[in-house]
Amino acid sequence: MNKPVAPMSSLSLKLPQADRSLETYRLTAPRSFPEKLQGPLNRVAFSAVHVVADPLAECDPWLSAAVDWDRTIAFREHIWDLGLGVAEAMDTAQRGMGLDWPTSLDLISRSVAASKHRGNALVFSGAGTDHLALDQAKTLDDVVRAYEAQIAAIEKVGGRIILMASRALAKLGRSADDYADVYDRILSQVREPVIIHWLGDMFDPALTGYWGTADLDMAMDTAVAIINANAAKIDGVKISLLDKQREIDMRRRLDQRVKMYTGDDFNYAELIAGDAQGHSHALLGIFDAIAPAASYALSRLAAGDEAAFHEVLGPTVPLSRHIFKAPTRFYKTGIVFMAYLNGHQDHFTMIGGQESARSTLHLAGLFRLADKAGLLADPEMATRRMKTLLAVRGVEP
């Protein structure tokens, strides 16, 4: 059976191909999604959101972060309008990869304050140990004190906690007992239940061997034991291993009080839909780039229309797999490029100079996939901006 052919737009541009030739690419007809949530949701869904750089600040981009605070908070308002929660100051915001702890705390404070003005819109914020230099991390007590300092600072401004994976703990933790000691001590002190984040080494190579072993089966056993032993202090766990079966296996082993938040940017649609034994909620970097489609799809799922959920969200998966392809740690470049194409910022500049982390071919592929999924909010503007980027990178119109 032939697939239906998507209607075409009158817009076109020349895009580079792998053989160095230029393809005349004609866009599909635009698809619009609601700008605000349509109806209630039956999944808790967070977008791990990026920060907007200030391109005119006098700074050394590789060494210091200059943030456009107005545009950064405006993007969070966009996410809240769509009924999604904000997962603040995590790796999508280049936390520990350009965004240091003092700037992260400033970001968290501003985001929490903005959420209060919206009747306590949903926002959880990353607490880690990234202010502790690895060469200064000598003992597990150092790791605990670092976590305590960040948790206290976030709770002081009224924030909820996402307990991020720690590079210092990955360096010092040698066994399951070491990890249990640190997590038990931290979780005993938090004011409100937290989200645990297990970030795989494909996102951050410094986290190799987390939970005290490179064996993922043994690591899973340790993580599940710690989480279930502290279930009263844990809202949920976000697993970012890009391995749907491991997520499903872990989901089925968790204490019933603990939510599973998918962090699988390769397989999120089927994991959120779930199966007869359960489903995942969502805490995803890709929801930054596809927020309107994600919001609408989730509202259709809640309304009992699973076919519409898959019809909207399914076409976004190829784009997400492209953005998060190896080296996965550079995915943030694609997230910010989508924000530029869709008008959430007027430039394609990132802190740390990370706009250079993906090739011209990669960004051209992103444009094609975003168009095919109906994710270009204003195709004419997106086409114009894509042409500008190509010209800067030496592609003649």
Coordinates of C-alpha atoms in Angstrom, one line a residue:
M1 CA 0.0 0.0 0.0
N2 CA 1.4 3.4 -1.0
K3 CA 1.9 6.0 1.7
P4 CA 0.0 9.2 1.3
V5 CA 2.1 12.0 -0.3
A6 CA 2.3 15.1 1.9
P7 CA 1.0 18.3 0.2
M8 CA 3.8 20.6 -1.0
S9 CA 4.5 24.2 -0.2
S10 CA 5.6 26.8 -2.7
L11 CA 8.8 27.4 -0.7
S12 CA 12.1 25.9 -1.7
L13 CA 15.8 26.3 -1.1
K14 CA 19.0 24.6 -2.0
L15 CA 20.3 22.2 0.7
P16 CA 23.7 20.4 0.6
Q17 CA 23.9 16.6 0.3
A18 CA 26.6 14.1 1.4
D19 CA 28.0 13.9 -2.1
R20 CA 28.7 17.7 -1.9
S21 CA 25.9 18.4 -4.5
L22 CA 23.0 20.8 -3.8
E23 CA 19.5 19.6 -3.8
T24 CA 16.5 21.8 -4.5
Y25 CA 14.4 21.0 -1.5
R26 CA 10.7 21.9 -1.6
L27 CA 9.0 22.2 1.7
T28 CA 5.8 20.4 2.6
A29 CA 2.7 22.3 3.4
P30 CA 2.9 23.8 6.9
R31 CA 1.1 22.2 9.8
S32 CA -0.1 24.2 12.7
F33 CA -0.4 23.2 16.4
P34 CA -2.2 25.0 19.2
E35 CA -0.1 27.6 21.0
K36 CA -1.7 26.6 24.3
L37 CA -2.6 23.3 25.9
Q38 CA -5.9 21.8 24.6
G39 CA -7.5 19.9 27.5
P40 CA -6.0 18.0 30.5
L41 CA -3.1 15.6 30.4
N42 CA -2.7 12.1 31.8
R43 CA 1.1 12.1 31.7
V44 CA 3.4 14.4 33.6
A45 CA 5.6 15.9 30.9
F46 CA 8.7 18.1 31.4
S47 CA 10.8 19.8 28.8
A48 CA 14.4 20.1 29.7
V49 CA 14.9 23.6 28.3
H50 CA 17.9 25.5 26.8
V51 CA 19.2 28.9 27.6
V52 CA 19.4 31.7 25.1
A53 CA 22.8 33.3 24.8
D54 CA 23.4 37.0 24.6
P55 CA 25.2 37.4 21.3
L56 CA 26.2 41.0 21.8
A57 CA 27.8 40.6 25.3
E58 CA 31.5 41.3 25.7
C59 CA 32.8 38.0 26.9
D60 CA 35.0 35.0 26.0
P61 CA 32.4 32.5 24.8
W62 CA 34.5 29.4 25.6
L63 CA 35.2 30.6 29.1
S64 CA 32.1 32.4 30.4
A65 CA 28.4 32.4 29.8
A66 CA 26.4 35.4 28.8
V67 CA 22.7 34.8 28.9
D68 CA 19.8 36.7 27.4
W69 CA 17.6 36.5 30.4
D70 CA 14.4 38.0 28.8
R71 CA 14.4 35.5 25.9
T72 CA 15.4 32.7 28.2
I73 CA 12.5 33.3 30.5
A74 CA 10.1 33.9 27.6
F75 CA 10.9 30.5 26.3
R76 CA 9.9 29.0 29.6
E77 CA 6.6 30.9 29.4
H78 CA 6.1 29.2 26.0
I79 CA 6.6 25.8 27.5
W80 CA 4.2 26.5 30.4
D81 CA 1.6 27.8 28.0
L82 CA 1.6 24.4 26.4
G83 CA 1.0 22.6 29.7
L84 CA 4.5 21.2 30.0
G85 CA 6.7 21.4 33.0
V86 CA 10.2 23.0 32.9
A87 CA 13.2 20.9 33.9
E88 CA 15.6 23.7 34.7
A89 CA 19.4 24.0 34.5
M90 CA 20.1 20.5 33.3
D91 CA 22.3 19.3 30.4
T92 CA 20.0 20.8 27.8
A93 CA 20.9 24.2 29.2
Q94 CA 24.6 23.2 28.9
R95 CA 24.9 22.7 32.6
G96 CA 28.5 21.8 33.3
M97 CA 29.1 22.3 29.6
G98 CA 29.3 26.0 29.5
L99 CA 26.8 27.0 32.2
D100 CA 28.5 27.1 35.6
W101 CA 26.9 26.8 39.0
P102 CA 26.6 30.5 39.9
T103 CA 24.9 31.2 36.5
S104 CA 22.7 28.1 36.9
L105 CA 21.5 29.3 40.3
D106 CA 20.7 32.7 38.8
L107 CA 18.7 30.9 36.1
I108 CA 16.9 28.7 38.6
S109 CA 16.0 31.7 40.8
R110 CA 14.6 33.6 37.8
S111 CA 12.7 30.5 36.5
V112 CA 11.2 29.7 39.9
A113 CA 10.1 33.3 40.4
A114 CA 8.5 33.3 36.9
S115 CA 6.6 30.1 37.8
K116 CA 5.2 31.7 40.9
H117 CA 3.7 34.5 38.9
R118 CA 1.8 31.8 36.9
G119 CA 0.2 30.2 39.9
N120 CA 3.1 27.8 40.6
A121 CA 3.7 26.5 37.1
L122 CA 5.6 23.2 37.2
V123 CA 9.4 23.6 37.4
F124 CA 12.0 21.3 38.9
S125 CA 15.7 22.3 38.9
G126 CA 18.9 20.4 38.7
A127 CA 21.0 20.0 41.8
G128 CA 24.5 18.5 41.3
T129 CA 28.1 18.9 42.4
D130 CA 29.5 20.8 39.4
H131 CA 30.9 23.6 41.5
L132 CA 33.2 21.0 43.1
A133 CA 36.4 20.8 40.9
L134 CA 37.2 17.1 40.2
D135 CA 40.7 17.6 41.5
Q136 CA 39.3 18.9 44.8
A137 CA 36.9 15.9 45.2
K138 CA 38.8 13.7 47.6
T139 CA 36.2 11.8 49.6
L140 CA 32.5 10.9 49.4
D141 CA 31.9 13.5 52.2
D142 CA 33.1 16.1 49.7
V143 CA 30.4 14.9 47.3
V144 CA 27.7 15.0 49.9
R145 CA 28.6 18.5 51.0
A146 CA 28.5 19.7 47.4
Y147 CA 25.0 18.2 46.8
E148 CA 23.9 19.7 50.1
A149 CA 25.0 23.2 49.1
Q150 CA 23.2 23.2 45.8
I151 CA 20.0 21.6 47.3
A152 CA 19.9 24.2 50.0
A153 CA 20.4 27.0 47.5
I154 CA 17.6 25.8 45.3
E155 CA 15.2 25.1 48.2
K156 CA 15.9 28.6 49.6
V157 CA 14.4 30.2 46.4
G158 CA 11.4 27.8 46.5
G159 CA 12.6 25.3 44.0
R160 CA 12.0 21.6 43.6
I161 CA 14.9 19.3 43.1
I162 CA 16.1 17.1 40.2
L163 CA 19.1 15.2 41.7
M164 CA 21.6 15.1 38.9
A165 CA 24.3 12.6 38.3
S166 CA 27.6 13.7 39.8
R167 CA 30.9 13.6 38.0
A168 CA 32.7 13.7 41.3
L169 CA 30.7 10.7 42.5
A170 CA 31.5 8.8 39.3
K171 CA 35.2 9.5 40.0
L172 CA 35.1 8.4 43.7
G173 CA 32.3 5.9 43.9
R174 CA 33.8 2.4 43.8
S175 CA 30.8 0.2 44.8
A176 CA 27.1 0.0 45.2
D177 CA 27.6 0.8 48.9
D178 CA 29.3 4.1 48.1
Y179 CA 26.4 5.2 46.0
A180 CA 23.9 4.0 48.6
D181 CA 25.7 6.0 51.3
V182 CA 25.7 9.2 49.3
Y183 CA 22.1 9.0 48.0
D184 CA 20.7 7.8 51.4
R185 CA 22.4 10.8 53.1
I186 CA 21.1 13.3 50.6
L187 CA 17.6 12.0 50.3
S188 CA 17.1 12.0 54.0
Q189 CA 17.4 15.8 54.0
V190 CA 15.3 17.0 51.1
R191 CA 12.1 18.9 51.9
E192 CA 10.0 17.5 49.1
P193 CA 10.3 14.4 46.9
V194 CA 12.9 14.7 44.1
I195 CA 13.5 13.4 40.6
I196 CA 16.6 11.2 40.3
H197 CA 18.4 11.5 37.0
W198 CA 20.5 8.7 35.6
L199 CA 22.4 10.2 32.7
G200 CA 24.3 7.8 30.5
D201 CA 27.9 8.3 29.4
M202 CA 26.7 8.9 25.8
F203 CA 25.5 12.3 27.1
D204 CA 28.5 12.9 29.4
P205 CA 31.6 10.6 29.1
A206 CA 32.7 11.7 32.6
L207 CA 29.7 9.6 34.0
T208 CA 31.1 6.3 32.8
G209 CA 30.7 3.6 35.4
Y210 CA 27.9 5.4 37.3
W211 CA 26.4 3.4 40.2
G212 CA 29.8 1.9 40.8
T213 CA 30.1 -0.4 37.7
A214 CA 30.3 -0.4 33.9
D215 CA 27.9 -3.4 33.9
L216 CA 24.5 -1.9 33.2
D217 CA 22.6 -4.8 34.6
M218 CA 24.5 -4.4 37.9
A219 CA 24.1 -0.6 37.8
M220 CA 20.3 -1.1 37.3
D221 CA 20.2 -3.3 40.4
T222 CA 22.0 -0.7 42.5
A223 CA 19.9 2.2 41.2
V224 CA 16.6 0.3 41.8
A225 CA 17.6 -0.7 45.3
I226 CA 18.5 2.8 46.3
I227 CA 15.4 4.3 44.7
N228 CA 12.9 1.8 46.2
A229 CA 14.6 2.1 49.7
N230 CA 14.0 5.9 49.5
A231 CA 10.6 5.8 47.6
A232 CA 8.9 8.2 50.0
K233 CA 11.5 10.9 49.1
I234 CA 11.4 10.3 45.4
D235 CA 8.8 11.7 42.9
G236 CA 10.3 9.8 40.0
V237 CA 13.4 8.7 38.1
K238 CA 14.6 10.0 34.7
I239 CA 16.6 7.4 32.8
S240 CA 18.7 8.7 29.9
L241 CA 20.4 5.6 28.4
L242 CA 18.7 5.6 24.9
D243 CA 17.7 2.0 25.6
K244 CA 14.0 1.4 25.7
Q245 CA 14.1 -2.1 27.0
R246 CA 16.2 -1.1 30.0
E247 CA 13.7 1.7 30.7
I248 CA 10.8 -0.7 30.6
D249 CA 12.6 -3.2 32.8
M250 CA 13.4 -0.5 35.4
R251 CA 9.9 0.9 35.2
R252 CA 8.4 -2.5 36.1
R253 CA 10.8 -2.8 39.1
L254 CA 10.1 0.5 40.7
D255 CA 8.1 1.1 43.8
Q256 CA 4.6 2.0 42.7
R257 CA 5.0 5.5 44.3
V258 CA 7.9 6.3 42.0
K259 CA 7.2 7.6 38.4
M260 CA 9.3 6.7 35.5
Y261 CA 10.2 9.8 33.4
T262 CA 11.4 8.7 30.0
G263 CA 14.7 10.4 28.9
D264 CA 14.9 8.2 25.8
D265 CA 15.0 10.7 22.9
F266 CA 15.0 7.8 20.5
N267 CA 11.9 5.9 21.6
Y268 CA 9.8 8.3 23.6
A269 CA 6.5 8.0 21.7
E270 CA 6.0 4.3 22.4
L271 CA 7.4 4.6 26.0
I272 CA 4.9 7.4 26.8
A273 CA 2.0 5.5 25.2
G274 CA 3.0 2.5 27.4
D275 CA 1.7 -1.1 27.4
A276 CA -0.6 -3.2 29.6
Q277 CA 1.9 -3.2 32.4
G278 CA 2.4 0.6 32.6
H279 CA 3.7 3.7 30.9
S280 CA 6.4 6.3 31.3
H281 CA 5.9 10.0 31.9
A282 CA 8.3 12.4 30.2
L283 CA 11.4 14.5 31.0
L284 CA 12.9 15.1 27.6
G285 CA 15.3 17.5 25.9
I286 CA 13.6 17.0 22.6
F287 CA 10.4 18.5 24.0
D288 CA 12.2 21.8 23.9
A289 CA 12.3 21.5 20.1
I290 CA 8.9 19.9 19.5
A291 CA 6.9 21.4 22.4
P292 CA 3.7 22.4 20.4
A293 CA 3.5 19.0 18.8
A294 CA 4.3 17.2 22.1
S295 CA 1.6 19.2 23.9
Y296 CA -1.1 18.5 21.3
A297 CA -0.1 14.8 21.0
L298 CA -0.3 14.3 24.8
S299 CA -3.7 16.0 25.0
R300 CA -5.0 13.6 22.3
L301 CA -3.6 10.6 24.3
A302 CA -5.4 11.9 27.4
A303 CA -8.6 12.2 25.4
G304 CA -8.3 8.5 24.5
D305 CA -7.3 9.1 20.9
E306 CA -4.0 7.1 20.8
A307 CA -4.0 7.0 17.0
A308 CA -3.9 10.8 16.9
F309 CA -1.1 10.8 19.5
H310 CA 1.1 8.6 17.3
E311 CA 0.1 10.4 14.2
V312 CA 1.4 13.7 15.6
L313 CA 4.3 12.4 17.7
G314 CA 5.6 9.6 15.5
P315 CA 7.0 11.9 12.7
T316 CA 9.0 13.8 15.3
V317 CA 11.0 10.7 16.3
P318 CA 13.3 10.7 13.2
L319 CA 14.1 14.3 13.9
S320 CA 14.9 13.5 17.5
R321 CA 17.1 10.6 16.6
H322 CA 19.0 12.9 14.2
I323 CA 19.5 15.6 16.8
F324 CA 20.6 13.1 19.4
K325 CA 22.8 11.0 17.1
A326 CA 26.4 10.3 18.2
P327 CA 28.3 12.2 19.5
T328 CA 25.1 12.6 21.6
R329 CA 26.6 15.2 23.9
F330 CA 26.4 17.7 21.0
Y331 CA 22.6 17.4 20.7
K332 CA 22.1 20.9 22.3
T333 CA 23.3 22.5 19.0
G334 CA 20.2 21.0 17.2
I335 CA 17.9 22.1 20.0
V336 CA 19.0 25.7 19.8
F337 CA 19.0 25.6 16.0
M338 CA 15.3 24.6 16.1
A339 CA 14.6 27.5 18.5
Y340 CA 16.3 29.9 16.0
L341 CA 14.4 28.5 13.0
N342 CA 11.1 28.8 14.9
G343 CA 11.7 32.4 16.1
H344 CA 12.3 31.9 19.8
Q345 CA 15.6 33.7 19.4
D346 CA 17.0 36.0 16.7
H347 CA 20.4 34.3 16.3
F348 CA 22.1 31.0 16.3
T349 CA 24.7 31.7 19.0
M350 CA 25.3 29.4 22.0
I351 CA 27.2 29.7 25.1
G352 CA 30.5 27.9 24.8
G353 CA 30.5 28.5 21.1
Q354 CA 28.5 25.3 20.7
E355 CA 26.8 26.4 17.5
S356 CA 29.9 25.0 15.8
A357 CA 29.4 21.5 17.3
R358 CA 27.4 20.1 14.3
S359 CA 28.2 20.2 10.7
T360 CA 26.4 22.0 7.9
L361 CA 25.1 18.7 6.6
H362 CA 23.7 17.8 10.0
L363 CA 21.8 21.1 10.2
A364 CA 20.5 20.6 6.6
G365 CA 19.3 17.2 7.6
L366 CA 17.6 18.7 10.7
F367 CA 15.8 21.2 8.5
R368 CA 14.4 18.5 6.2
L369 CA 13.2 16.3 9.1
A370 CA 11.6 19.3 11.0
D371 CA 9.8 20.2 7.8
K372 CA 8.5 16.7 7.2
A373 CA 7.2 16.5 10.8
G374 CA 5.4 19.8 10.4
L375 CA 7.5 21.5 13.1
L376 CA 8.4 24.7 11.3
A377 CA 6.1 27.2 12.9
D378 CA 6.7 29.8 10.2
P379 CA 8.1 28.0 7.2
E380 CA 8.9 31.3 5.3
M381 CA 11.0 32.6 8.2
A382 CA 12.6 29.2 8.8
T383 CA 13.6 29.0 5.1
R384 CA 15.0 32.5 5.2
R385 CA 17.0 31.7 8.3
M386 CA 18.3 28.4 6.9
K387 CA 19.5 30.3 3.8
T388 CA 21.3 32.7 6.1
L389 CA 23.1 29.9 7.9
L390 CA 24.1 28.2 4.7
A391 CA 25.5 31.4 3.3
V392 CA 27.6 32.0 6.4
R393 CA 28.9 28.4 6.0
G394 CA 29.8 28.9 2.4
V395 CA 26.8 27.4 0.5
E396 CA 25.9 29.6 -2.4
P397 CA 22.2 30.1 -2.9

